[in-house]
PDB file of C-alpha atoms in Angstrom:
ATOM      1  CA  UNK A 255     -43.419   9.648-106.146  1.00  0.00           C
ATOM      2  CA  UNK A 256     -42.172  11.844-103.259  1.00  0.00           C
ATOM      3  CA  UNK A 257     -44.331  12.544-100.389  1.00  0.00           C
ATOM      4  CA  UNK A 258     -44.987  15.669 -98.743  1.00  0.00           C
ATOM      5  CA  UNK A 259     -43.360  15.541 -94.738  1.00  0.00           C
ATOM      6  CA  UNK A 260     -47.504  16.027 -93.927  1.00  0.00           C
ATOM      7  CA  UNK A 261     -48.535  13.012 -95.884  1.00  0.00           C
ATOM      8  CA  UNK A 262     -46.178  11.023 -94.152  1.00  0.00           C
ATOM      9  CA  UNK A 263     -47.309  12.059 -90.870  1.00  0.00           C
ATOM     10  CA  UNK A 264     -50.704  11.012 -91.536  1.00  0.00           C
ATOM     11  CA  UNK A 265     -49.320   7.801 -92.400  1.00  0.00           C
ATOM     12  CA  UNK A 266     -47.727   7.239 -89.815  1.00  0.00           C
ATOM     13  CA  UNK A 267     -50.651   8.386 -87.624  1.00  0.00           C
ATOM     14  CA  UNK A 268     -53.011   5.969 -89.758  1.00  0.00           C
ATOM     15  CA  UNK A 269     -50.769   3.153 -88.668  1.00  0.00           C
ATOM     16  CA  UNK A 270     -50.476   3.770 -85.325  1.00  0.00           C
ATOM     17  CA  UNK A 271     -54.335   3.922 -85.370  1.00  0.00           C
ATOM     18  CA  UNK A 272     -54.901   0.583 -86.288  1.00  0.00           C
ATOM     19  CA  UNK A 273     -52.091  -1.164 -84.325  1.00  0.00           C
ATOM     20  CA  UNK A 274     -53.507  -0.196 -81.420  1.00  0.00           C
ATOM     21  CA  UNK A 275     -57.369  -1.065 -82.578  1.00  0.00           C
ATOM     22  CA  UNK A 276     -55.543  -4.819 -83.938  1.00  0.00           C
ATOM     23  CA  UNK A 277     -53.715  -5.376 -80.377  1.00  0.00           C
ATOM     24  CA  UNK A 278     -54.515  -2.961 -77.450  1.00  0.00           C
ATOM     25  CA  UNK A 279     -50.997  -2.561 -75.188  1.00  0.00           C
ATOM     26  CA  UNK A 280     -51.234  -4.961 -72.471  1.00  0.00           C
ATOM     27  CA  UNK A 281     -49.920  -3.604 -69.576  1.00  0.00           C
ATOM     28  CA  UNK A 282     -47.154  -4.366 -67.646  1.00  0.00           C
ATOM     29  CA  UNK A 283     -48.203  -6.661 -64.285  1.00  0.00           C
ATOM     30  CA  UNK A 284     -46.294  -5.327 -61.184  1.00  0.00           C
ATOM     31  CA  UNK A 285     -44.532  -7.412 -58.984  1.00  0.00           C
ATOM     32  CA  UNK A 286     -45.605  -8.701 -56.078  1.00  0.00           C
ATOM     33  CA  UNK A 287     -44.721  -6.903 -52.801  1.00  0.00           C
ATOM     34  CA  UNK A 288     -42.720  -9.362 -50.673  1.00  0.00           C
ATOM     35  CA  UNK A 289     -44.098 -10.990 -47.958  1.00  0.00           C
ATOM     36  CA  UNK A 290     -41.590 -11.818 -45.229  1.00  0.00           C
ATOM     37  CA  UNK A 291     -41.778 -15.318 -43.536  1.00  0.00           C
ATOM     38  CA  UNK A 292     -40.117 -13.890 -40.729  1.00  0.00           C
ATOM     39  CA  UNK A 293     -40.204 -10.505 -39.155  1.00  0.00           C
ATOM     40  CA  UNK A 294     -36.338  -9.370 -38.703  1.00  0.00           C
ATOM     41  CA  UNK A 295     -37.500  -6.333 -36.543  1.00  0.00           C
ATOM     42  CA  UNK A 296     -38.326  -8.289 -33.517  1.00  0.00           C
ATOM     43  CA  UNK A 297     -36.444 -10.021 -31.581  1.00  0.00           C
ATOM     44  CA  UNK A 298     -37.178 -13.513 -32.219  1.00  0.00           C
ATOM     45  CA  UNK A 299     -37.153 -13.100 -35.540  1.00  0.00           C
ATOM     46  CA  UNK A 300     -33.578 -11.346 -36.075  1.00  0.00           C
ATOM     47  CA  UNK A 301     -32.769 -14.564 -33.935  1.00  0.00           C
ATOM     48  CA  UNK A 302     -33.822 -16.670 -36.853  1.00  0.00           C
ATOM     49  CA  UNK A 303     -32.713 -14.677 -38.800  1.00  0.00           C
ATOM     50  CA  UNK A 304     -29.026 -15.517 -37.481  1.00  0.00           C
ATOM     51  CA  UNK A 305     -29.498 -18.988 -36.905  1.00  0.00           C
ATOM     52  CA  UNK A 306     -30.242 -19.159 -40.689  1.00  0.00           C
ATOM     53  CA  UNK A 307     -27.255 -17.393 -41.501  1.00  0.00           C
ATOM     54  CA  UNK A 308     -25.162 -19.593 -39.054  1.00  0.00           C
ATOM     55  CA  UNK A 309     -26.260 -22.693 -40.796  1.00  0.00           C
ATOM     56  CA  UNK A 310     -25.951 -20.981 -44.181  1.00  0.00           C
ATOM     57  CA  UNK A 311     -22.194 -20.092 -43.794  1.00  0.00           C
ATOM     58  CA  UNK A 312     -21.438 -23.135 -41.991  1.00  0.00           C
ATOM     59  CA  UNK A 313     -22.078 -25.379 -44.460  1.00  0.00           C
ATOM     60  CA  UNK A 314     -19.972 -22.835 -47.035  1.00  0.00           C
ATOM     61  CA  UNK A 315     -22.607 -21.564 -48.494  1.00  0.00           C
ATOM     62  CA  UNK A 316     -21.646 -17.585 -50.583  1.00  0.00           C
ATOM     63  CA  UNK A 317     -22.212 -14.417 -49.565  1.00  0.00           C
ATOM     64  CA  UNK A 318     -24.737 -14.264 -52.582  1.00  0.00           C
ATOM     65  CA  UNK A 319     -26.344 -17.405 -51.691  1.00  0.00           C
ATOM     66  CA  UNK A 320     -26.784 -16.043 -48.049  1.00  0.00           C
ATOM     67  CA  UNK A 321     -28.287 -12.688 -49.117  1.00  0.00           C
ATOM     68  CA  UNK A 322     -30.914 -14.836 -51.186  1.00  0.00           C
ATOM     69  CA  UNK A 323     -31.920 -16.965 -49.110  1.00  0.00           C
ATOM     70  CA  UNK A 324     -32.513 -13.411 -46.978  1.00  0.00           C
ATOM     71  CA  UNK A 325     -34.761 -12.105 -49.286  1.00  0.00           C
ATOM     72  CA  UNK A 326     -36.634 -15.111 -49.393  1.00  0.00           C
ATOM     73  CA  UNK A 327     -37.058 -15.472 -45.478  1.00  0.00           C
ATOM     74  CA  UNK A 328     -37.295 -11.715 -44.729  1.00  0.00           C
ATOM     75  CA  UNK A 329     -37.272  -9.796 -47.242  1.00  0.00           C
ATOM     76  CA  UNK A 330     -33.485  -8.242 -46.807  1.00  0.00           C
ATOM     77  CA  UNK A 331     -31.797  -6.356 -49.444  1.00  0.00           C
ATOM     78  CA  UNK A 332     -28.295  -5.686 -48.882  1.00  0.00           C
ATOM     79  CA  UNK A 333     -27.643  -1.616 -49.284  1.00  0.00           C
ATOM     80  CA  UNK A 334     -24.144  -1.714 -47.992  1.00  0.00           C
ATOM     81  CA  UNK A 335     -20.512  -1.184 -49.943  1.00  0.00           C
ATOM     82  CA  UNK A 336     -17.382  -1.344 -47.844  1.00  0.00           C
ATOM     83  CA  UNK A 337     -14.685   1.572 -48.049  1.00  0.00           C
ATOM     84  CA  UNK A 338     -11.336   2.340 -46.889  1.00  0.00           C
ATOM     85  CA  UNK A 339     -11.748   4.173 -43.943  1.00  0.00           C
ATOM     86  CA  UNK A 340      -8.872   3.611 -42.112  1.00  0.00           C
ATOM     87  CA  UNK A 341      -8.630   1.893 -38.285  1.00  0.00           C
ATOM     88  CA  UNK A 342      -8.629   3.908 -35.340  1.00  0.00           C
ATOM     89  CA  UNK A 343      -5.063   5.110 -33.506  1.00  0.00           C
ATOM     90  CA  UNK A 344      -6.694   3.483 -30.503  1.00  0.00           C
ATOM     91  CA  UNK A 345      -7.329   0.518 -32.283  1.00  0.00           C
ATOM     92  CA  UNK A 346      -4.317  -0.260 -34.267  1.00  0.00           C
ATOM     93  CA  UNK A 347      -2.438   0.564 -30.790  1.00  0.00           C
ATOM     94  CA  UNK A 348      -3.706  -2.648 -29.366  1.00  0.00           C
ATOM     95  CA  UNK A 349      -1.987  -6.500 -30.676  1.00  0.00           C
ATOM     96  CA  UNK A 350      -3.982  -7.579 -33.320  1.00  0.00           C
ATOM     97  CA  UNK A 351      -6.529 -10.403 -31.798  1.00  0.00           C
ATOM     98  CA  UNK A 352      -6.720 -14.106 -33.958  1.00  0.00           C
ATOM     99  CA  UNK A 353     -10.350 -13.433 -35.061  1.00  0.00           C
ATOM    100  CA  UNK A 354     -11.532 -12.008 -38.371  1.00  0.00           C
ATOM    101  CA  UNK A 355     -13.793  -9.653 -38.671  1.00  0.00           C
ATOM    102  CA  UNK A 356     -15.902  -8.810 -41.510  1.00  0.00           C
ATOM    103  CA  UNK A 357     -17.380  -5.104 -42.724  1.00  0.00           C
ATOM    104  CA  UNK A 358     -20.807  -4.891 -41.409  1.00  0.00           C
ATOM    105  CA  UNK A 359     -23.413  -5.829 -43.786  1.00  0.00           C
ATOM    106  CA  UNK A 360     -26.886  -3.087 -43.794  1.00  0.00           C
ATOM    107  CA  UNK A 361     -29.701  -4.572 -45.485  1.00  0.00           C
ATOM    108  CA  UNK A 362     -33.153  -2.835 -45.474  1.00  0.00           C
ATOM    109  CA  UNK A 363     -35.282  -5.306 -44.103  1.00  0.00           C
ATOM    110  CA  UNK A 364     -39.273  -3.112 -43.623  1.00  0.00           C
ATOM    111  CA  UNK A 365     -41.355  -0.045 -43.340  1.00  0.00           C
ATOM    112  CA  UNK A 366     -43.184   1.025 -40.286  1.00  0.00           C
ATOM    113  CA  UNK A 367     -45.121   4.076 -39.935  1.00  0.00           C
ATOM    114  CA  UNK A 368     -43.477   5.428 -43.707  1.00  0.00           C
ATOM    115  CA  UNK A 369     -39.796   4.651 -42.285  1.00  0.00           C
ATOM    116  CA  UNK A 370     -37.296   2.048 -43.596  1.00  0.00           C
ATOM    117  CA  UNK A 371     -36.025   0.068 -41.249  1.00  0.00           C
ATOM    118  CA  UNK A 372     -32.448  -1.630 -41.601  1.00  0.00           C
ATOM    119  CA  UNK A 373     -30.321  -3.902 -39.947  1.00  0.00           C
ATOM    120  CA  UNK A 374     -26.110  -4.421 -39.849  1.00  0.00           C
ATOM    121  CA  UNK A 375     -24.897  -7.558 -39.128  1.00  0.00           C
ATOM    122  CA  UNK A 376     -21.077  -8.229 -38.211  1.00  0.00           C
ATOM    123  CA  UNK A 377     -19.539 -11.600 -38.421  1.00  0.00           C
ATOM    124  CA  UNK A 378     -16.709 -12.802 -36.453  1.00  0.00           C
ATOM    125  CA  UNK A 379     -14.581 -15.909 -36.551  1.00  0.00           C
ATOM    126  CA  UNK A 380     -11.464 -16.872 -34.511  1.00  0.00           C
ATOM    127  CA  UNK A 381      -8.444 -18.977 -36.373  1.00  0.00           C
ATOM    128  CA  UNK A 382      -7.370 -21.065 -33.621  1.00  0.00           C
ATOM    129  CA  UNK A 383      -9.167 -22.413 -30.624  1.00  0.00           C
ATOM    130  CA  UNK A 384      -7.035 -20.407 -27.583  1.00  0.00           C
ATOM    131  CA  UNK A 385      -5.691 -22.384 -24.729  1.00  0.00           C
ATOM    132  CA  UNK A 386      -7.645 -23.959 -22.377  1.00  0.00           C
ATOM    133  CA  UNK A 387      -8.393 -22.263 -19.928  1.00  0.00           C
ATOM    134  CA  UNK A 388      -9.811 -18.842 -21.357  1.00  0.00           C
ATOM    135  CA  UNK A 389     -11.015 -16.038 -18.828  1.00  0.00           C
ATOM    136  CA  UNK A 390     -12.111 -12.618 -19.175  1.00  0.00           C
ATOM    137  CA  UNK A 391     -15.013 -11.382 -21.173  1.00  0.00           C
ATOM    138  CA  UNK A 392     -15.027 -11.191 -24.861  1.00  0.00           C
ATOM    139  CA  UNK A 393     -16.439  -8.184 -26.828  1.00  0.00           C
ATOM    140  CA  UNK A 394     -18.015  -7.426 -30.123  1.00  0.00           C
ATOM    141  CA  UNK A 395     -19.123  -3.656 -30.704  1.00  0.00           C
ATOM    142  CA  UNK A 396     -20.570  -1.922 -33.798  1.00  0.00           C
ATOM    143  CA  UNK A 397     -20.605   2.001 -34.016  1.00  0.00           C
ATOM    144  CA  UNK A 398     -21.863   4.673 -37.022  1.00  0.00           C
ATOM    145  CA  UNK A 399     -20.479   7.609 -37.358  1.00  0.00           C
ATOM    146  CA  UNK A 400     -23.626   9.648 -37.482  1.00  0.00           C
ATOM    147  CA  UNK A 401     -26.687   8.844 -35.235  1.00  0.00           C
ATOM    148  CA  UNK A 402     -29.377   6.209 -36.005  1.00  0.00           C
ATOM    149  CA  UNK A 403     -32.260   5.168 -33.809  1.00  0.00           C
ATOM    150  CA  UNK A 404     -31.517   1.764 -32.013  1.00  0.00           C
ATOM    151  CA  UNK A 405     -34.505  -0.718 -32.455  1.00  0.00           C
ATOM    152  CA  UNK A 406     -33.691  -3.784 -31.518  1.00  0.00           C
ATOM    153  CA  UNK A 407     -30.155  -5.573 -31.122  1.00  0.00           C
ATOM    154  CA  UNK A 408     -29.306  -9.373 -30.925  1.00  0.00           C
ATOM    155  CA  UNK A 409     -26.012 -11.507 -30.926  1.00  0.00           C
ATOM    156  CA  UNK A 410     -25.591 -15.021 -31.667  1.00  0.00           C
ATOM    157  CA  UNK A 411     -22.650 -17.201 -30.885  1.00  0.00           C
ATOM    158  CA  UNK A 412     -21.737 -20.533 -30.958  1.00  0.00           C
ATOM    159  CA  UNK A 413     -18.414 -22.744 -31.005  1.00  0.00           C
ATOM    160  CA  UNK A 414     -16.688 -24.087 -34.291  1.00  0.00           C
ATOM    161  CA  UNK A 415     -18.047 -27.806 -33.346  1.00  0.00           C
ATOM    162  CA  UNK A 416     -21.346 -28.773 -31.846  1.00  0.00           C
ATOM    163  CA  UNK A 417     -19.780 -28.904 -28.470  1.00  0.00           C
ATOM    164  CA  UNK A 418     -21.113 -25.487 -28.138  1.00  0.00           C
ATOM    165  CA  UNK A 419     -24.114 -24.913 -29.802  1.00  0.00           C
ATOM    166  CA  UNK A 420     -25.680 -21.650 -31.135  1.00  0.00           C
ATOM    167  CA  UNK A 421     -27.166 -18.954 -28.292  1.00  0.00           C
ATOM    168  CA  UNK A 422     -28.709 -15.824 -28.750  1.00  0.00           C
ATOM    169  CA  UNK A 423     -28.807 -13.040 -26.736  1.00  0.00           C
ATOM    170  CA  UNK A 424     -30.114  -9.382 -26.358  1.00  0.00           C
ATOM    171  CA  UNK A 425     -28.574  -8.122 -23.397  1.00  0.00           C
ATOM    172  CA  UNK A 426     -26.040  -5.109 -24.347  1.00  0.00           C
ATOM    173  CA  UNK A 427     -23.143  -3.649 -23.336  1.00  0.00           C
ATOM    174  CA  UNK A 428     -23.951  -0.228 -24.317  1.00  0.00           C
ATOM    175  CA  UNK A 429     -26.841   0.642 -26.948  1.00  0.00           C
ATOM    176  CA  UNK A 430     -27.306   3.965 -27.992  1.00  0.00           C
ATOM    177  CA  UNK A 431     -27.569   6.466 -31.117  1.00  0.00           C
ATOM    178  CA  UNK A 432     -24.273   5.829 -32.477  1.00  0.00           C
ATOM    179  CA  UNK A 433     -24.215   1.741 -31.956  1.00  0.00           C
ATOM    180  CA  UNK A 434     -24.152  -1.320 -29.933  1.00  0.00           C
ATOM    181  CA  UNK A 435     -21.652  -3.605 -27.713  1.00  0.00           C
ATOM    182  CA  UNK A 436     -21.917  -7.007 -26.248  1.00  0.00           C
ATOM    183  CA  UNK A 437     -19.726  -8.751 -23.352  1.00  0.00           C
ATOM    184  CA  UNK A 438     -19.357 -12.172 -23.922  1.00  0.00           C
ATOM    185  CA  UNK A 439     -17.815 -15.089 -20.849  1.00  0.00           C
ATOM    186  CA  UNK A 440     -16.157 -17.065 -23.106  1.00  0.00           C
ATOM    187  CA  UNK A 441     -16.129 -21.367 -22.344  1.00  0.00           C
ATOM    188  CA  UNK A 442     -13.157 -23.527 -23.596  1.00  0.00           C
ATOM    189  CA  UNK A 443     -12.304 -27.170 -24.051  1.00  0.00           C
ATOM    190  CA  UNK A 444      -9.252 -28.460 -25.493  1.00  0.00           C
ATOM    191  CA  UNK A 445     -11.099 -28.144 -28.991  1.00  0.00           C
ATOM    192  CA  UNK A 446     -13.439 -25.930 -28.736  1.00  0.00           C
ATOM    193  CA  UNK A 447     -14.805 -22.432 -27.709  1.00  0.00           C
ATOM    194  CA  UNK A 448     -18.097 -21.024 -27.250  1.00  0.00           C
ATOM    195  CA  UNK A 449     -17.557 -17.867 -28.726  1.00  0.00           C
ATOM    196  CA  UNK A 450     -15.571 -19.582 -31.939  1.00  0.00           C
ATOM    197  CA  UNK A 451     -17.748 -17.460 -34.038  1.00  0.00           C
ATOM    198  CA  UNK A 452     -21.108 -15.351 -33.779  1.00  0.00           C
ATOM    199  CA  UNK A 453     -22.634 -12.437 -35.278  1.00  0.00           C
ATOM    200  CA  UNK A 454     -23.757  -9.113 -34.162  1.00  0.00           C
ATOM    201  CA  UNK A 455     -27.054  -7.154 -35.282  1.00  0.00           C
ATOM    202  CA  UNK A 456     -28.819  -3.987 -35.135  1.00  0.00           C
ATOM    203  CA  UNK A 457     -31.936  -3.242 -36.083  1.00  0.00           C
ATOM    204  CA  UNK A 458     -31.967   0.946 -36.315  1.00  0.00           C
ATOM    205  CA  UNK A 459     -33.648   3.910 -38.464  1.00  0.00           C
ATOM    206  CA  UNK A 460     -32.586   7.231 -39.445  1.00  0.00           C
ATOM    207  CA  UNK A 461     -32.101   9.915 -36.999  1.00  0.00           C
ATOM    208  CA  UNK A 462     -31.837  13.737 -37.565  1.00  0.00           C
ATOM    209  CA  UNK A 463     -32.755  13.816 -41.434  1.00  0.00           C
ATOM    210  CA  UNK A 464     -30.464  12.332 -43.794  1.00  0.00           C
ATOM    211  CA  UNK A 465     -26.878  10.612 -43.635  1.00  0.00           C
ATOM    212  CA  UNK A 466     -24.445   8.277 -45.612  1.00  0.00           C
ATOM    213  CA  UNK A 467     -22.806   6.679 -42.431  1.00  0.00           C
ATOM    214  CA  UNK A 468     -19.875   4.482 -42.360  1.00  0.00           C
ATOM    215  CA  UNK A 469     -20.219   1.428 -39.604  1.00  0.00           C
ATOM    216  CA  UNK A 470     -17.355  -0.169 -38.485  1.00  0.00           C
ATOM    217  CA  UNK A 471     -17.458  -3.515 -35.758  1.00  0.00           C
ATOM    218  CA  UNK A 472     -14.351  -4.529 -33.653  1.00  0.00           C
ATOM    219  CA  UNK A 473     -13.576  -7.603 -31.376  1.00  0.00           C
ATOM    220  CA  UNK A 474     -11.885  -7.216 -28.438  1.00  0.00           C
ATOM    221  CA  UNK A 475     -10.542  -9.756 -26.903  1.00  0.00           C
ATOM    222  CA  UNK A 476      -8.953 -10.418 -23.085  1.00  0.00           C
ATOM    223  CA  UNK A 477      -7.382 -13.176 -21.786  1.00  0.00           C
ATOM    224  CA  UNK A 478      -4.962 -14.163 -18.476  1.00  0.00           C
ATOM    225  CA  UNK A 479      -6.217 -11.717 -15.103  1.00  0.00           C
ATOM    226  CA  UNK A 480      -7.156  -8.857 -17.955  1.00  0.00           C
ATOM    227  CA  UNK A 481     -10.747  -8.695 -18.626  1.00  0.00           C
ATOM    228  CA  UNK A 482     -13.247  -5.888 -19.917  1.00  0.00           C
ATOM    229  CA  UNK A 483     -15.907  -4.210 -17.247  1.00  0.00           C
ATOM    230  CA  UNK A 484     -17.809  -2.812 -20.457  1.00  0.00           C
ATOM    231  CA  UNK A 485     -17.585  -1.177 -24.030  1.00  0.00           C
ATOM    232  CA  UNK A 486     -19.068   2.123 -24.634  1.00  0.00           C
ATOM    233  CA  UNK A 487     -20.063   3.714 -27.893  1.00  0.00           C
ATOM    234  CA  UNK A 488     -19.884   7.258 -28.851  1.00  0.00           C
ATOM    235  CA  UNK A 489     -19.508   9.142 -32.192  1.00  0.00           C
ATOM    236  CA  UNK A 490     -15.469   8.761 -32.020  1.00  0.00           C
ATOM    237  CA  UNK A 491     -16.522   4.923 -32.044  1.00  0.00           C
ATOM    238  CA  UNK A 492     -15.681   2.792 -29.462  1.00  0.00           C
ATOM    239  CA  UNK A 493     -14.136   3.053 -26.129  1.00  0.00           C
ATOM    240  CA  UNK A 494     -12.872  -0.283 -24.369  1.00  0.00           C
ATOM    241  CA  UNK A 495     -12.593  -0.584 -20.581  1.00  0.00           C
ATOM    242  CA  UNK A 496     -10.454  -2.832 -19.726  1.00  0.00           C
ATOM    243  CA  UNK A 497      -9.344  -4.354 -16.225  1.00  0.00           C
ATOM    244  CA  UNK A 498      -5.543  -4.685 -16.685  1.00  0.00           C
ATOM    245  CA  UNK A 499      -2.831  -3.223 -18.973  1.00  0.00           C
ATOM    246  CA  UNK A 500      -1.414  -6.918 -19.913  1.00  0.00           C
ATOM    247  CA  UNK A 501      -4.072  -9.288 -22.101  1.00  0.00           C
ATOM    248  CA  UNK A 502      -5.613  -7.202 -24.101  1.00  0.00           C
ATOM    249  CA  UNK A 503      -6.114  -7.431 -28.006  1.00  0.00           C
ATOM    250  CA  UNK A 504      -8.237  -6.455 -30.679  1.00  0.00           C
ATOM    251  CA  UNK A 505      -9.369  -7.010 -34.703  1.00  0.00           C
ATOM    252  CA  UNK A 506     -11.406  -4.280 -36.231  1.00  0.00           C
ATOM    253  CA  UNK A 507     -12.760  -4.908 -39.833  1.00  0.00           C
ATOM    254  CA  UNK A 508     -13.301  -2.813 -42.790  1.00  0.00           C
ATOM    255  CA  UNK A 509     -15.740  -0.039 -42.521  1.00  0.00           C
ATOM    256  CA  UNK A 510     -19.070  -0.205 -44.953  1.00  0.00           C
ATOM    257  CA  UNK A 511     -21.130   2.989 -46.210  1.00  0.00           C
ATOM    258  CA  UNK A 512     -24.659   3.079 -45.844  1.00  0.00           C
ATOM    259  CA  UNK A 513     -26.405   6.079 -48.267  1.00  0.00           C
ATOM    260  CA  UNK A 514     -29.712   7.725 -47.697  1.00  0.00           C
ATOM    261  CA  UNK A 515     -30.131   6.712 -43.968  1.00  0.00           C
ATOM    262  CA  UNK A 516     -33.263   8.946 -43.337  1.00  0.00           C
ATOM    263  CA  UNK A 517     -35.586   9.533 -40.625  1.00  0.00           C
TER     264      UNK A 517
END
């Protein structure tokens, strides 16, 4: 027999009914808000923060196995996706220095007062241990190219042995809306070197509404009777004083993009 389209609507109706009298929907539990172990917006605990990574990377642990074990400390998400913005003239002017460089990495790490925070860490790493003996200050700088609000800033180092074990530090260079520089007095033995690797953080907000900045981090490096007085960060990036003409060099990694950077 052929039904009518209205007797199969109440049909369908009917059975709907007594599904849901049979077995009521259960609803869906939400998950749990995470609870960090460690606040990365303070000082001491972006400093843990790095020591964990330190460890992490030094035993050859992956970038995804890093980022988890993040979350699980401080609840960080990574938000960041490199690009191919290209390196500056001044930059690429320079001899390339033996240390790689990695594109910063943003993750949002809390919320104060209805804000996200975030942070972008830069790792560096030299190749080869330089000749004994080093001089002249080492320098690791990180600039965006629209403005953020600095919160708090931190850089570890540490040597490629345990001859020169990991420090932290908070004392910067320059720190303002568009970044953050360190000077570091680099110590060397025949095998080792105190600034053999390290990272570089910032904790920052959004500034000025909304942007999608790019962040870039360089290392400069001086050596012989060349040294550098101080790095300063602008919007055009970074600008590198240095004390001689001679012994001067620099690596600059790959930019990232951060999107919806909002104050």
């Amino acid at each position: 027999m052929r039904r009518t389209r209205s007797a199969c609507l109440t049909a369908v109706v009917a059975a709907a009914a007594s599904l849901s009298l049979a077995a009521p929907a259960r609803a869906v539990p939400e998950a749990a808000p995470c609870t960090p172990a460690v606040d990365a917006g303070t000082e001491s605990g972006m400093g843990r923060v790095l020591d964990l990574m330190d460890g992490l990377r030094e035993s050859g642990h992956s970038r995804a196995e890093i980022d988890a074990a993040l979350a699980d400390l401080a609840c960080m998400t990574r938000v960041s996706t490199t690009t191919d913005e290209p390196v500056s003239a001044r930059a690429a002017a320079l001899p390339v220095a033996p240390v790689d460089v990695t594109a910063p990495s943003v993750y949002v790490i809390t919320e104060v007062d209805g804000r996200d925070r975030w942070v972008a860490i830069t790792e560096w790493s030299w190749r080869t241990v330089p000749t004994y003996p080093m001089t002249g200050n080492q320098g690791i700088a990180t600039w965006f190219s629209s403005g953020v609000n600095p919160i708090v800033q931190v850089v570890h180092h540490s040597g490629h042995t345990s001859q020169f074990p990991g420090v932290s530090r908070e004392d910067a260079s320059d720190l303002n809306n568009h970044g953050v520089s360190f000077l570091m007095a680099p110590r060397t033995s025949a095998t080792d070197l105190n600034v053999a690797r390290g990272m570089s953080s910032l904790v920052f907000e959004g500034r000025d509404g909304c942007a999608d900045p790019t962040v870039t981090s360089s290392y400069s490096h001086s050596f012989g009777s060349t040294s550098i007085s101080a790095i300063d960060i602008s919007a055009d990036g970074q600008e590198v004083h240095w004390t001689g003409e001679d012994g001067r060099a620099q690596s600059t990694g790959p930019a990232t993009r951060v999107a919806g950077v909002c104050s």
